[in-house]
Amino acid sequence: MLLVLSMVGYGAYLFTKAADVADNSKQELKRGEQSEKRTAAVNPKHDNISILFMGVDDSKSRDLGEVTRTDALILATFNKNQKSVKMVSIPRDSYVYIPSEDSKDKINHAYVYGEAEGTIETVEELFDVPVDYFIKMNFEAFIDVVEALNGIEVDVPVTFTEQDSKDNPDAIHLTEGLQQLNGEEALALARTRKIDNDIERGKRQQLVLRAIFDKALSAGSITKYDNMMQALGNNITTNMEFGEILALYDYATSGLDIESLMLEGQDKYINRTYYFDLDDQSVAEISNLFKAHLEISSADSDRSMVQSEQNEEHTSVN
């Protein structure tokens, strides 16, 4: 009986702690609750939704007077009935149209120009799908979350050497194969990019993210949730309400059916600056997969575009 009561008490404590973290992490978008590519607001409790995960490094050790850029971008769609997830990593050097600047640039520069809002608009423009929610995480929290879980198990796809989060050269060395990774090692695997290209880097980021999901949702990790929430603390920002975050638990209890999608493209240099030129056909195929998964049609996209233009005209008149 005492064990049951203690478990109930711990559960109530975690619930309250999680609610506090969610409240402190909440950031409203200027657009409001609804994407301009939606005809109505959505809720993960009963709708298919999309979430844009942004990884940034704005630690004090890297504060050299430069504006933070996104170092990792993953767009994921969630289908409520199928209890399935589709996700794609967007290479940080992707040469894309940035609406706020009305010009093309690296996609990670969208955050420089317009922070989370500007990045969301750029990703929506790229795939022609709504980005309903975003979750931005500082890489310091990434390390702490993995440490709070006592590490994660990952089948490392390649042997490499990388600097650590403090920029110490060759501090991390991982060999190919299944192994337990600590926070610094997991971050190095997700961030290393000199050994191949941004496409392979995106695959590794998804590999690490899935390993964190698997470990966090395992029964043995329940007692570690307090440390995880402390790790997140002020290092995470989202436009999701606490109740909306809780609604995603249904996906976890259904076995996390996740499909990884991959963009294709080629290297490109403009004025001696490197870019990754996305293949138009690849972008179109993934756009169609996302639309099908969200169960929205091209007609829906057209209607939302017209509605957005009408809203802009109304605003300009007023």
PDB file of C-alpha atoms in Angstrom:
ATOM      1  CA  MET A   1       0.000   0.000   0.000  1.00  0.00           C
ATOM      2  CA  LEU A   2       2.815   2.384   0.889  1.00  0.00           C
ATOM      3  CA  LEU A   3       4.471   1.563  -2.432  1.00  0.00           C
ATOM      4  CA  VAL A   4       1.283   2.407  -4.323  1.00  0.00           C
ATOM      5  CA  LEU A   5       0.869   5.671  -2.425  1.00  0.00           C
ATOM      6  CA  SER A   6       4.483   6.638  -3.041  1.00  0.00           C
ATOM      7  CA  MET A   7       4.109   5.906  -6.759  1.00  0.00           C
ATOM      8  CA  VAL A   8       0.935   8.003  -6.921  1.00  0.00           C
ATOM      9  CA  GLY A   9       2.657  10.814  -5.054  1.00  0.00           C
ATOM     10  CA  TYR A  10       5.685  10.672  -7.349  1.00  0.00           C
ATOM     11  CA  GLY A  11       3.408  10.671 -10.387  1.00  0.00           C
ATOM     12  CA  ALA A  12       1.569  13.751  -9.119  1.00  0.00           C
ATOM     13  CA  TYR A  13       4.886  15.468  -8.441  1.00  0.00           C
ATOM     14  CA  LEU A  14       6.147  14.713 -11.961  1.00  0.00           C
ATOM     15  CA  PHE A  15       2.883  15.932 -13.484  1.00  0.00           C
ATOM     16  CA  THR A  16       3.149  19.253 -11.653  1.00  0.00           C
ATOM     17  CA  LYS A  17       6.846  19.585 -12.500  1.00  0.00           C
ATOM     18  CA  ALA A  18       6.183  18.864 -16.183  1.00  0.00           C
ATOM     19  CA  ALA A  19       3.364  21.414 -16.251  1.00  0.00           C
ATOM     20  CA  ASP A  20       5.681  24.051 -14.768  1.00  0.00           C
ATOM     21  CA  VAL A  21       8.396  23.308 -17.345  1.00  0.00           C
ATOM     22  CA  ALA A  22       5.834  23.511 -20.162  1.00  0.00           C
ATOM     23  CA  ASP A  23       4.440  26.823 -18.886  1.00  0.00           C
ATOM     24  CA  ASN A  24       7.912  28.344 -18.566  1.00  0.00           C
ATOM     25  CA  SER A  25       8.856  27.115 -22.048  1.00  0.00           C
ATOM     26  CA  LYS A  26       5.773  28.472 -23.822  1.00  0.00           C
ATOM     27  CA  GLN A  27       6.354  31.010 -26.589  1.00  0.00           C
ATOM     28  CA  GLU A  28       3.478  32.379 -28.622  1.00  0.00           C
ATOM     29  CA  LEU A  29       3.976  32.971 -32.329  1.00  0.00           C
ATOM     30  CA  LYS A  30       2.964  36.267 -33.937  1.00  0.00           C
ATOM     31  CA  ARG A  31       0.759  34.358 -36.373  1.00  0.00           C
ATOM     32  CA  GLY A  32      -1.319  33.024 -33.465  1.00  0.00           C
ATOM     33  CA  GLU A  33      -2.285  29.398 -32.858  1.00  0.00           C
ATOM     34  CA  GLN A  34      -3.062  28.579 -36.485  1.00  0.00           C
ATOM     35  CA  SER A  35      -0.653  28.095 -39.375  1.00  0.00           C
ATOM     36  CA  GLU A  36      -1.444  30.208 -42.425  1.00  0.00           C
ATOM     37  CA  LYS A  37      -1.594  26.924 -44.331  1.00  0.00           C
ATOM     38  CA  ARG A  38      -4.508  25.742 -42.175  1.00  0.00           C
ATOM     39  CA  THR A  39      -8.150  26.672 -42.622  1.00  0.00           C
ATOM     40  CA  ALA A  40      -8.717  26.010 -38.908  1.00  0.00           C
ATOM     41  CA  ALA A  41      -6.626  25.505 -35.775  1.00  0.00           C
ATOM     42  CA  VAL A  42      -5.634  21.936 -34.868  1.00  0.00           C
ATOM     43  CA  ASN A  43      -5.204  19.988 -31.646  1.00  0.00           C
ATOM     44  CA  PRO A  44      -3.095  16.796 -31.314  1.00  0.00           C
ATOM     45  CA  LYS A  45      -5.836  15.227 -29.200  1.00  0.00           C
ATOM     46  CA  HIS A  46      -7.962  14.670 -32.299  1.00  0.00           C
ATOM     47  CA  ASP A  47      -6.089  16.059 -35.341  1.00  0.00           C
ATOM     48  CA  ASN A  48      -3.090  15.127 -37.441  1.00  0.00           C
ATOM     49  CA  ILE A  49      -0.322  17.623 -36.711  1.00  0.00           C
ATOM     50  CA  SER A  50       3.228  18.597 -37.587  1.00  0.00           C
ATOM     51  CA  ILE A  51       6.122  19.624 -35.343  1.00  0.00           C
ATOM     52  CA  LEU A  52       9.360  21.323 -36.360  1.00  0.00           C
ATOM     53  CA  PHE A  53      12.273  20.391 -34.087  1.00  0.00           C
ATOM     54  CA  MET A  54      15.040  23.005 -33.976  1.00  0.00           C
ATOM     55  CA  GLY A  55      18.443  22.354 -32.452  1.00  0.00           C
ATOM     56  CA  VAL A  56      20.445  25.483 -31.630  1.00  0.00           C
ATOM     57  CA  ASP A  57      23.719  26.242 -29.906  1.00  0.00           C
ATOM     58  CA  ASP A  58      23.468  29.558 -28.087  1.00  0.00           C
ATOM     59  CA  SER A  59      25.620  28.638 -25.108  1.00  0.00           C
ATOM     60  CA  LYS A  60      27.670  31.381 -23.505  1.00  0.00           C
ATOM     61  CA  SER A  61      30.891  29.669 -24.595  1.00  0.00           C
ATOM     62  CA  ARG A  62      29.870  30.277 -28.231  1.00  0.00           C
ATOM     63  CA  ASP A  63      28.650  33.816 -27.696  1.00  0.00           C
ATOM     64  CA  LEU A  64      31.062  35.650 -29.990  1.00  0.00           C
ATOM     65  CA  GLY A  65      28.689  38.390 -30.978  1.00  0.00           C
ATOM     66  CA  GLU A  66      27.091  36.277 -33.694  1.00  0.00           C
ATOM     67  CA  VAL A  67      23.378  35.581 -33.964  1.00  0.00           C
ATOM     68  CA  THR A  68      22.408  31.974 -33.307  1.00  0.00           C
ATOM     69  CA  ARG A  69      21.668  29.710 -36.262  1.00  0.00           C
ATOM     70  CA  THR A  70      19.808  26.413 -36.266  1.00  0.00           C
ATOM     71  CA  ASP A  71      22.257  23.526 -36.318  1.00  0.00           C
ATOM     72  CA  ALA A  72      19.574  20.856 -36.717  1.00  0.00           C
ATOM     73  CA  LEU A  73      16.105  20.949 -38.287  1.00  0.00           C
ATOM     74  CA  ILE A  74      13.718  17.988 -38.286  1.00  0.00           C
ATOM     75  CA  LEU A  75      10.133  18.233 -39.526  1.00  0.00           C
ATOM     76  CA  ALA A  76       7.805  15.497 -38.264  1.00  0.00           C
ATOM     77  CA  THR A  77       4.158  14.771 -39.063  1.00  0.00           C
ATOM     78  CA  PHE A  78       1.862  12.815 -36.736  1.00  0.00           C
ATOM     79  CA  ASN A  79      -1.167  10.835 -37.945  1.00  0.00           C
ATOM     80  CA  LYS A  80      -3.664  10.357 -35.116  1.00  0.00           C
ATOM     81  CA  ASN A  81      -5.517   7.318 -36.500  1.00  0.00           C
ATOM     82  CA  GLN A  82      -2.436   5.453 -37.689  1.00  0.00           C
ATOM     83  CA  LYS A  83      -0.465   6.436 -34.575  1.00  0.00           C
ATOM     84  CA  SER A  84       2.477   6.940 -36.906  1.00  0.00           C
ATOM     85  CA  VAL A  85       5.200   9.533 -37.393  1.00  0.00           C
ATOM     86  CA  LYS A  86       7.091  10.584 -40.514  1.00  0.00           C
ATOM     87  CA  MET A  87      10.177  12.762 -40.188  1.00  0.00           C
ATOM     88  CA  VAL A  88      12.796  14.364 -42.396  1.00  0.00           C
ATOM     89  CA  SER A  89      16.056  16.090 -41.525  1.00  0.00           C
ATOM     90  CA  ILE A  90      16.660  19.295 -43.465  1.00  0.00           C
ATOM     91  CA  PRO A  91      20.364  19.907 -44.210  1.00  0.00           C
ATOM     92  CA  ARG A  92      21.487  23.112 -42.523  1.00  0.00           C
ATOM     93  CA  ASP A  93      23.123  24.427 -45.719  1.00  0.00           C
ATOM     94  CA  SER A  94      20.049  23.828 -47.898  1.00  0.00           C
ATOM     95  CA  TYR A  95      19.677  26.617 -50.472  1.00  0.00           C
ATOM     96  CA  VAL A  96      16.048  27.666 -50.051  1.00  0.00           C
ATOM     97  CA  TYR A  97      13.705  30.619 -50.417  1.00  0.00           C
ATOM     98  CA  ILE A  98      13.349  32.630 -47.191  1.00  0.00           C
ATOM     99  CA  PRO A  99      10.018  34.529 -47.262  1.00  0.00           C
ATOM    100  CA  SER A 100      10.984  37.236 -44.771  1.00  0.00           C
ATOM    101  CA  GLU A 101      13.958  38.218 -46.943  1.00  0.00           C
ATOM    102  CA  ASP A 102      12.318  37.513 -50.313  1.00  0.00           C
ATOM    103  CA  SER A 103      15.543  35.814 -51.392  1.00  0.00           C
ATOM    104  CA  LYS A 104      17.357  32.477 -51.278  1.00  0.00           C
ATOM    105  CA  ASP A 105      19.927  31.592 -48.639  1.00  0.00           C
ATOM    106  CA  LYS A 106      20.986  28.759 -46.349  1.00  0.00           C
ATOM    107  CA  ILE A 107      18.009  27.498 -44.372  1.00  0.00           C
ATOM    108  CA  ASN A 108      19.835  27.896 -41.063  1.00  0.00           C
ATOM    109  CA  HIS A 109      20.013  31.650 -41.792  1.00  0.00           C
ATOM    110  CA  ALA A 110      16.223  31.825 -41.535  1.00  0.00           C
ATOM    111  CA  TYR A 111      16.648  31.770 -37.750  1.00  0.00           C
ATOM    112  CA  VAL A 112      19.080  34.692 -37.970  1.00  0.00           C
ATOM    113  CA  TYR A 113      16.515  36.746 -39.893  1.00  0.00           C
ATOM    114  CA  GLY A 114      13.351  35.742 -38.067  1.00  0.00           C
ATOM    115  CA  GLU A 115      14.176  33.280 -35.268  1.00  0.00           C
ATOM    116  CA  ALA A 116      11.575  30.525 -34.765  1.00  0.00           C
ATOM    117  CA  GLU A 117       8.848  32.318 -36.711  1.00  0.00           C
ATOM    118  CA  GLY A 118      11.099  32.928 -39.704  1.00  0.00           C
ATOM    119  CA  THR A 119      12.297  29.327 -39.706  1.00  0.00           C
ATOM    120  CA  ILE A 120       8.723  28.015 -39.586  1.00  0.00           C
ATOM    121  CA  GLU A 121       7.690  30.208 -42.526  1.00  0.00           C
ATOM    122  CA  THR A 122      10.685  28.982 -44.530  1.00  0.00           C
ATOM    123  CA  VAL A 123       9.956  25.297 -43.885  1.00  0.00           C
ATOM    124  CA  GLU A 124       6.278  25.801 -44.728  1.00  0.00           C
ATOM    125  CA  GLU A 125       7.307  27.455 -47.982  1.00  0.00           C
ATOM    126  CA  LEU A 126       9.712  24.613 -48.790  1.00  0.00           C
ATOM    127  CA  PHE A 127       7.270  21.715 -48.349  1.00  0.00           C
ATOM    128  CA  ASP A 128       3.939  23.522 -48.796  1.00  0.00           C
ATOM    129  CA  VAL A 129       2.604  21.977 -45.577  1.00  0.00           C
ATOM    130  CA  PRO A 130       1.602  23.596 -42.289  1.00  0.00           C
ATOM    131  CA  VAL A 131       4.020  23.658 -39.375  1.00  0.00           C
ATOM    132  CA  ASP A 132       1.607  23.547 -36.459  1.00  0.00           C
ATOM    133  CA  TYR A 133       4.098  23.439 -33.612  1.00  0.00           C
ATOM    134  CA  PHE A 134       7.783  23.943 -32.978  1.00  0.00           C
ATOM    135  CA  ILE A 135      10.133  22.698 -30.277  1.00  0.00           C
ATOM    136  CA  LYS A 136      13.468  24.487 -29.985  1.00  0.00           C
ATOM    137  CA  MET A 137      16.162  22.926 -27.820  1.00  0.00           C
ATOM    138  CA  ASN A 138      19.575  24.191 -26.805  1.00  0.00           C
ATOM    139  CA  PHE A 139      22.308  21.594 -27.272  1.00  0.00           C
ATOM    140  CA  GLU A 140      23.270  21.977 -23.610  1.00  0.00           C
ATOM    141  CA  ALA A 141      19.898  20.454 -22.739  1.00  0.00           C
ATOM    142  CA  PHE A 142      20.496  17.690 -25.286  1.00  0.00           C
ATOM    143  CA  ILE A 143      23.591  16.568 -23.383  1.00  0.00           C
ATOM    144  CA  ASP A 144      21.866  16.814 -20.003  1.00  0.00           C
ATOM    145  CA  VAL A 145      18.808  14.823 -21.148  1.00  0.00           C
ATOM    146  CA  VAL A 146      20.980  11.937 -22.355  1.00  0.00           C
ATOM    147  CA  GLU A 147      22.912  12.044 -19.084  1.00  0.00           C
ATOM    148  CA  ALA A 148      19.645  12.058 -17.122  1.00  0.00           C
ATOM    149  CA  LEU A 149      18.711   8.834 -18.940  1.00  0.00           C
ATOM    150  CA  ASN A 150      22.080   7.319 -17.987  1.00  0.00           C
ATOM    151  CA  GLY A 151      23.021   7.223 -21.653  1.00  0.00           C
ATOM    152  CA  ILE A 152      21.384   5.826 -24.777  1.00  0.00           C
ATOM    153  CA  GLU A 153      22.078   2.743 -26.883  1.00  0.00           C
ATOM    154  CA  VAL A 154      22.944   3.511 -30.506  1.00  0.00           C
ATOM    155  CA  ASP A 155      24.284   1.463 -33.398  1.00  0.00           C
ATOM    156  CA  VAL A 156      26.954   3.959 -34.451  1.00  0.00           C
ATOM    157  CA  PRO A 157      27.144   3.775 -38.269  1.00  0.00           C
ATOM    158  CA  VAL A 158      30.703   5.068 -38.722  1.00  0.00           C
ATOM    159  CA  THR A 159      34.007   5.466 -36.885  1.00  0.00           C
ATOM    160  CA  PHE A 160      34.956   9.116 -36.317  1.00  0.00           C
ATOM    161  CA  THR A 161      36.703  11.637 -34.094  1.00  0.00           C
ATOM    162  CA  GLU A 162      35.043  14.932 -33.147  1.00  0.00           C
ATOM    163  CA  GLN A 163      35.422  17.898 -30.793  1.00  0.00           C
ATOM    164  CA  ASP A 164      33.266  18.082 -27.674  1.00  0.00           C
ATOM    165  CA  SER A 165      30.734  20.755 -26.719  1.00  0.00           C
ATOM    166  CA  LYS A 166      33.542  22.907 -25.254  1.00  0.00           C
ATOM    167  CA  ASP A 167      35.363  22.857 -28.616  1.00  0.00           C
ATOM    168  CA  ASN A 168      38.170  20.651 -27.323  1.00  0.00           C
ATOM    169  CA  PRO A 169      39.599  19.079 -30.517  1.00  0.00           C
ATOM    170  CA  ASP A 170      39.495  15.289 -30.993  1.00  0.00           C
ATOM    171  CA  ALA A 171      37.925  14.869 -27.538  1.00  0.00           C
ATOM    172  CA  ILE A 172      35.315  12.358 -28.736  1.00  0.00           C
ATOM    173  CA  HIS A 173      36.239   9.144 -30.542  1.00  0.00           C
ATOM    174  CA  LEU A 174      33.557   6.621 -31.471  1.00  0.00           C
ATOM    175  CA  THR A 175      33.928   3.367 -33.353  1.00  0.00           C
ATOM    176  CA  GLU A 176      31.327   1.737 -35.573  1.00  0.00           C
ATOM    177  CA  GLY A 177      28.893  -0.614 -33.827  1.00  0.00           C
ATOM    178  CA  LEU A 178      26.209  -0.929 -31.140  1.00  0.00           C
ATOM    179  CA  GLN A 179      27.195   0.812 -27.914  1.00  0.00           C
ATOM    180  CA  GLN A 180      26.128   2.957 -24.983  1.00  0.00           C
ATOM    181  CA  LEU A 181      26.664   6.692 -25.498  1.00  0.00           C
ATOM    182  CA  ASN A 182      26.865   9.447 -22.903  1.00  0.00           C
ATOM    183  CA  GLY A 183      25.615  12.976 -23.528  1.00  0.00           C
ATOM    184  CA  GLU A 184      28.784  14.350 -25.123  1.00  0.00           C
ATOM    185  CA  GLU A 185      29.134  11.291 -27.363  1.00  0.00           C
ATOM    186  CA  ALA A 186      25.491  11.434 -28.466  1.00  0.00           C
ATOM    187  CA  LEU A 187      25.841  15.129 -29.337  1.00  0.00           C
ATOM    188  CA  ALA A 188      29.051  14.467 -31.275  1.00  0.00           C
ATOM    189  CA  LEU A 189      27.299  11.749 -33.291  1.00  0.00           C
ATOM    190  CA  ALA A 190      24.397  14.076 -34.072  1.00  0.00           C
ATOM    191  CA  ARG A 191      26.575  17.038 -35.018  1.00  0.00           C
ATOM    192  CA  THR A 192      29.628  15.648 -36.818  1.00  0.00           C
ATOM    193  CA  ARG A 193      29.575  16.625 -40.469  1.00  0.00           C
ATOM    194  CA  LYS A 194      33.149  16.632 -41.769  1.00  0.00           C
ATOM    195  CA  ILE A 195      33.275  12.863 -42.323  1.00  0.00           C
ATOM    196  CA  ASP A 196      30.663  12.857 -45.115  1.00  0.00           C
ATOM    197  CA  ASN A 197      27.757  15.231 -45.843  1.00  0.00           C
ATOM    198  CA  ASP A 198      24.609  16.844 -44.446  1.00  0.00           C
ATOM    199  CA  ILE A 199      22.360  14.031 -45.687  1.00  0.00           C
ATOM    200  CA  GLU A 200      24.261  11.413 -43.673  1.00  0.00           C
ATOM    201  CA  ARG A 201      24.380  13.856 -40.777  1.00  0.00           C
ATOM    202  CA  GLY A 202      20.598  14.078 -40.898  1.00  0.00           C
ATOM    203  CA  LYS A 203      20.354  10.289 -40.707  1.00  0.00           C
ATOM    204  CA  ARG A 204      22.548  10.273 -37.610  1.00  0.00           C
ATOM    205  CA  GLN A 205      20.440  13.003 -35.991  1.00  0.00           C
ATOM    206  CA  GLN A 206      17.298  10.931 -36.483  1.00  0.00           C
ATOM    207  CA  LEU A 207      19.124   7.865 -35.153  1.00  0.00           C
ATOM    208  CA  VAL A 208      20.034   9.685 -31.939  1.00  0.00           C
ATOM    209  CA  LEU A 209      16.572  11.242 -31.578  1.00  0.00           C
ATOM    210  CA  ARG A 210      14.887   7.847 -31.871  1.00  0.00           C
ATOM    211  CA  ALA A 211      17.284   6.361 -29.319  1.00  0.00           C
ATOM    212  CA  ILE A 212      16.343   9.128 -26.870  1.00  0.00           C
ATOM    213  CA  PHE A 213      12.626   8.500 -27.489  1.00  0.00           C
ATOM    214  CA  ASP A 214      13.053   4.748 -26.964  1.00  0.00           C
ATOM    215  CA  LYS A 215      15.005   5.175 -23.737  1.00  0.00           C
ATOM    216  CA  ALA A 216      12.751   7.908 -22.356  1.00  0.00           C
ATOM    217  CA  LEU A 217       9.630   5.815 -22.953  1.00  0.00           C
ATOM    218  CA  SER A 218      11.011   2.620 -21.438  1.00  0.00           C
ATOM    219  CA  ALA A 219       9.541   1.564 -18.093  1.00  0.00           C
ATOM    220  CA  GLY A 220      12.908   1.820 -16.359  1.00  0.00           C
ATOM    221  CA  SER A 221      13.235   5.513 -17.189  1.00  0.00           C
ATOM    222  CA  ILE A 222      10.219   6.683 -15.186  1.00  0.00           C
ATOM    223  CA  THR A 223      12.364   7.448 -12.136  1.00  0.00           C
ATOM    224  CA  LYS A 224      14.658   9.573 -14.305  1.00  0.00           C
ATOM    225  CA  TYR A 225      11.933  11.953 -15.516  1.00  0.00           C
ATOM    226  CA  ASP A 226      12.625  14.469 -12.763  1.00  0.00           C
ATOM    227  CA  ASN A 227      16.250  14.812 -13.897  1.00  0.00           C
ATOM    228  CA  MET A 228      15.106  15.045 -17.517  1.00  0.00           C
ATOM    229  CA  MET A 229      12.763  17.932 -16.760  1.00  0.00           C
ATOM    230  CA  GLN A 230      15.475  19.714 -14.796  1.00  0.00           C
ATOM    231  CA  ALA A 231      17.748  19.293 -17.827  1.00  0.00           C
ATOM    232  CA  LEU A 232      15.148  20.824 -20.112  1.00  0.00           C
ATOM    233  CA  GLY A 233      14.410  23.725 -17.787  1.00  0.00           C
ATOM    234  CA  ASN A 234      15.092  26.990 -19.585  1.00  0.00           C
ATOM    235  CA  ASN A 235      16.761  25.220 -22.512  1.00  0.00           C
ATOM    236  CA  ILE A 236      13.589  24.403 -24.422  1.00  0.00           C
ATOM    237  CA  THR A 237      11.028  26.649 -26.120  1.00  0.00           C
ATOM    238  CA  THR A 238       7.738  25.615 -27.731  1.00  0.00           C
ATOM    239  CA  ASN A 239       4.325  26.945 -28.709  1.00  0.00           C
ATOM    240  CA  MET A 240       2.638  23.783 -27.383  1.00  0.00           C
ATOM    241  CA  GLU A 241       0.376  23.834 -24.348  1.00  0.00           C
ATOM    242  CA  PHE A 242       0.984  21.219 -21.648  1.00  0.00           C
ATOM    243  CA  GLY A 243      -2.237  19.396 -22.583  1.00  0.00           C
ATOM    244  CA  GLU A 244      -1.146  19.260 -26.224  1.00  0.00           C
ATOM    245  CA  ILE A 245       2.184  17.749 -25.224  1.00  0.00           C
ATOM    246  CA  LEU A 246       0.394  15.119 -23.140  1.00  0.00           C
ATOM    247  CA  ALA A 247      -1.732  14.190 -26.166  1.00  0.00           C
ATOM    248  CA  LEU A 248       1.418  12.931 -27.912  1.00  0.00           C
ATOM    249  CA  TYR A 249       1.729  10.179 -25.305  1.00  0.00           C
ATOM    250  CA  ASP A 250      -0.757   8.115 -27.334  1.00  0.00           C
ATOM    251  CA  TYR A 251       1.884   7.762 -30.038  1.00  0.00           C
ATOM    252  CA  ALA A 252       4.390   6.497 -27.491  1.00  0.00           C
ATOM    253  CA  THR A 253       2.066   3.841 -26.095  1.00  0.00           C
ATOM    254  CA  SER A 254       1.383   2.600 -29.638  1.00  0.00           C
ATOM    255  CA  GLY A 255       4.983   1.576 -30.197  1.00  0.00           C
ATOM    256  CA  LEU A 256       6.346   4.692 -31.921  1.00  0.00           C
ATOM    257  CA  ASP A 257       5.896   3.796 -35.580  1.00  0.00           C
ATOM    258  CA  ILE A 258       8.447   6.211 -37.069  1.00  0.00           C
ATOM    259  CA  GLU A 259       9.419   6.422 -40.734  1.00  0.00           C
ATOM    260  CA  SER A 260      12.535   8.378 -41.661  1.00  0.00           C
ATOM    261  CA  LEU A 261      12.445  10.270 -44.961  1.00  0.00           C
ATOM    262  CA  MET A 262      15.534  11.521 -46.775  1.00  0.00           C
ATOM    263  CA  LEU A 263      16.022  14.553 -48.988  1.00  0.00           C
ATOM    264  CA  GLU A 264      18.318  14.379 -51.988  1.00  0.00           C
ATOM    265  CA  GLY A 265      20.458  17.063 -53.579  1.00  0.00           C
ATOM    266  CA  GLN A 266      23.938  18.088 -54.589  1.00  0.00           C
ATOM    267  CA  ASP A 267      26.736  20.408 -53.525  1.00  0.00           C
ATOM    268  CA  LYS A 268      26.683  23.927 -54.916  1.00  0.00           C
ATOM    269  CA  TYR A 269      29.018  26.914 -54.674  1.00  0.00           C
ATOM    270  CA  ILE A 270      27.923  30.521 -55.175  1.00  0.00           C
ATOM    271  CA  ASN A 271      30.645  33.167 -54.859  1.00  0.00           C
ATOM    272  CA  ARG A 272      32.835  30.543 -53.165  1.00  0.00           C
ATOM    273  CA  THR A 273      30.181  29.898 -50.501  1.00  0.00           C
ATOM    274  CA  TYR A 274      28.999  26.313 -50.037  1.00  0.00           C
ATOM    275  CA  TYR A 275      25.300  25.433 -50.286  1.00  0.00           C
ATOM    276  CA  PHE A 276      23.341  22.199 -50.539  1.00  0.00           C
ATOM    277  CA  ASP A 277      21.049  22.402 -53.557  1.00  0.00           C
ATOM    278  CA  LEU A 278      17.940  20.330 -52.842  1.00  0.00           C
ATOM    279  CA  ASP A 279      16.559  18.189 -55.653  1.00  0.00           C
ATOM    280  CA  ASP A 280      13.146  19.592 -56.641  1.00  0.00           C
ATOM    281  CA  GLN A 281      11.695  16.130 -57.267  1.00  0.00           C
ATOM    282  CA  SER A 282      12.854  14.918 -53.853  1.00  0.00           C
ATOM    283  CA  VAL A 283      11.261  17.933 -52.139  1.00  0.00           C
ATOM    284  CA  ALA A 284       8.005  17.393 -54.065  1.00  0.00           C
ATOM    285  CA  GLU A 285       7.872  13.696 -53.149  1.00  0.00           C
ATOM    286  CA  ILE A 286       8.363  14.380 -49.451  1.00  0.00           C
ATOM    287  CA  SER A 287       5.844  17.222 -49.612  1.00  0.00           C
ATOM    288  CA  ASN A 288       3.259  14.814 -51.037  1.00  0.00           C
ATOM    289  CA  LEU A 289       4.073  12.194 -48.386  1.00  0.00           C
ATOM    290  CA  PHE A 290       3.590  14.775 -45.641  1.00  0.00           C
ATOM    291  CA  LYS A 291       0.301  15.988 -47.137  1.00  0.00           C
ATOM    292  CA  ALA A 292      -1.000  12.421 -47.362  1.00  0.00           C
ATOM    293  CA  HIS A 293       0.098  11.713 -43.791  1.00  0.00           C
ATOM    294  CA  LEU A 294      -1.576  14.889 -42.538  1.00  0.00           C
ATOM    295  CA  GLU A 295      -4.568  14.017 -44.743  1.00  0.00           C
ATOM    296  CA  ILE A 296      -4.625  17.409 -46.408  1.00  0.00           C
ATOM    297  CA  SER A 297      -5.024  17.949 -50.144  1.00  0.00           C
ATOM    298  CA  SER A 298      -3.642  20.466 -52.604  1.00  0.00           C
ATOM    299  CA  ALA A 299      -7.099  22.058 -52.571  1.00  0.00           C
ATOM    300  CA  ASP A 300      -6.742  22.624 -48.820  1.00  0.00           C
ATOM    301  CA  SER A 301      -3.366  24.281 -49.414  1.00  0.00           C
ATOM    302  CA  ASP A 302      -4.858  26.506 -52.126  1.00  0.00           C
ATOM    303  CA  ARG A 303      -7.742  27.571 -49.857  1.00  0.00           C
ATOM    304  CA  SER A 304      -5.410  28.393 -46.979  1.00  0.00           C
ATOM    305  CA  MET A 305      -3.199  30.408 -49.342  1.00  0.00           C
ATOM    306  CA  VAL A 306      -6.165  32.430 -50.579  1.00  0.00           C
ATOM    307  CA  GLN A 307      -7.309  32.964 -46.989  1.00  0.00           C
ATOM    308  CA  SER A 308      -3.815  34.133 -46.015  1.00  0.00           C
ATOM    309  CA  GLU A 309      -3.688  36.599 -48.924  1.00  0.00           C
ATOM    310  CA  GLN A 310      -7.124  37.951 -47.996  1.00  0.00           C
ATOM    311  CA  ASN A 311      -6.004  38.429 -44.385  1.00  0.00           C
ATOM    312  CA  GLU A 312      -2.910  40.317 -45.572  1.00  0.00           C
ATOM    313  CA  GLU A 313      -5.034  42.555 -47.815  1.00  0.00           C
ATOM    314  CA  HIS A 314      -7.440  43.239 -44.939  1.00  0.00           C
ATOM    315  CA  THR A 315      -4.529  44.117 -42.647  1.00  0.00           C
ATOM    316  CA  SER A 316      -2.984  46.476 -45.207  1.00  0.00           C
ATOM    317  CA  VAL A 317      -6.322  48.259 -45.737  1.00  0.00           C
ATOM    318  CA  ASN A 318      -6.772  48.766 -42.013  1.00  0.00           C
TER     319      ASN A 318
END
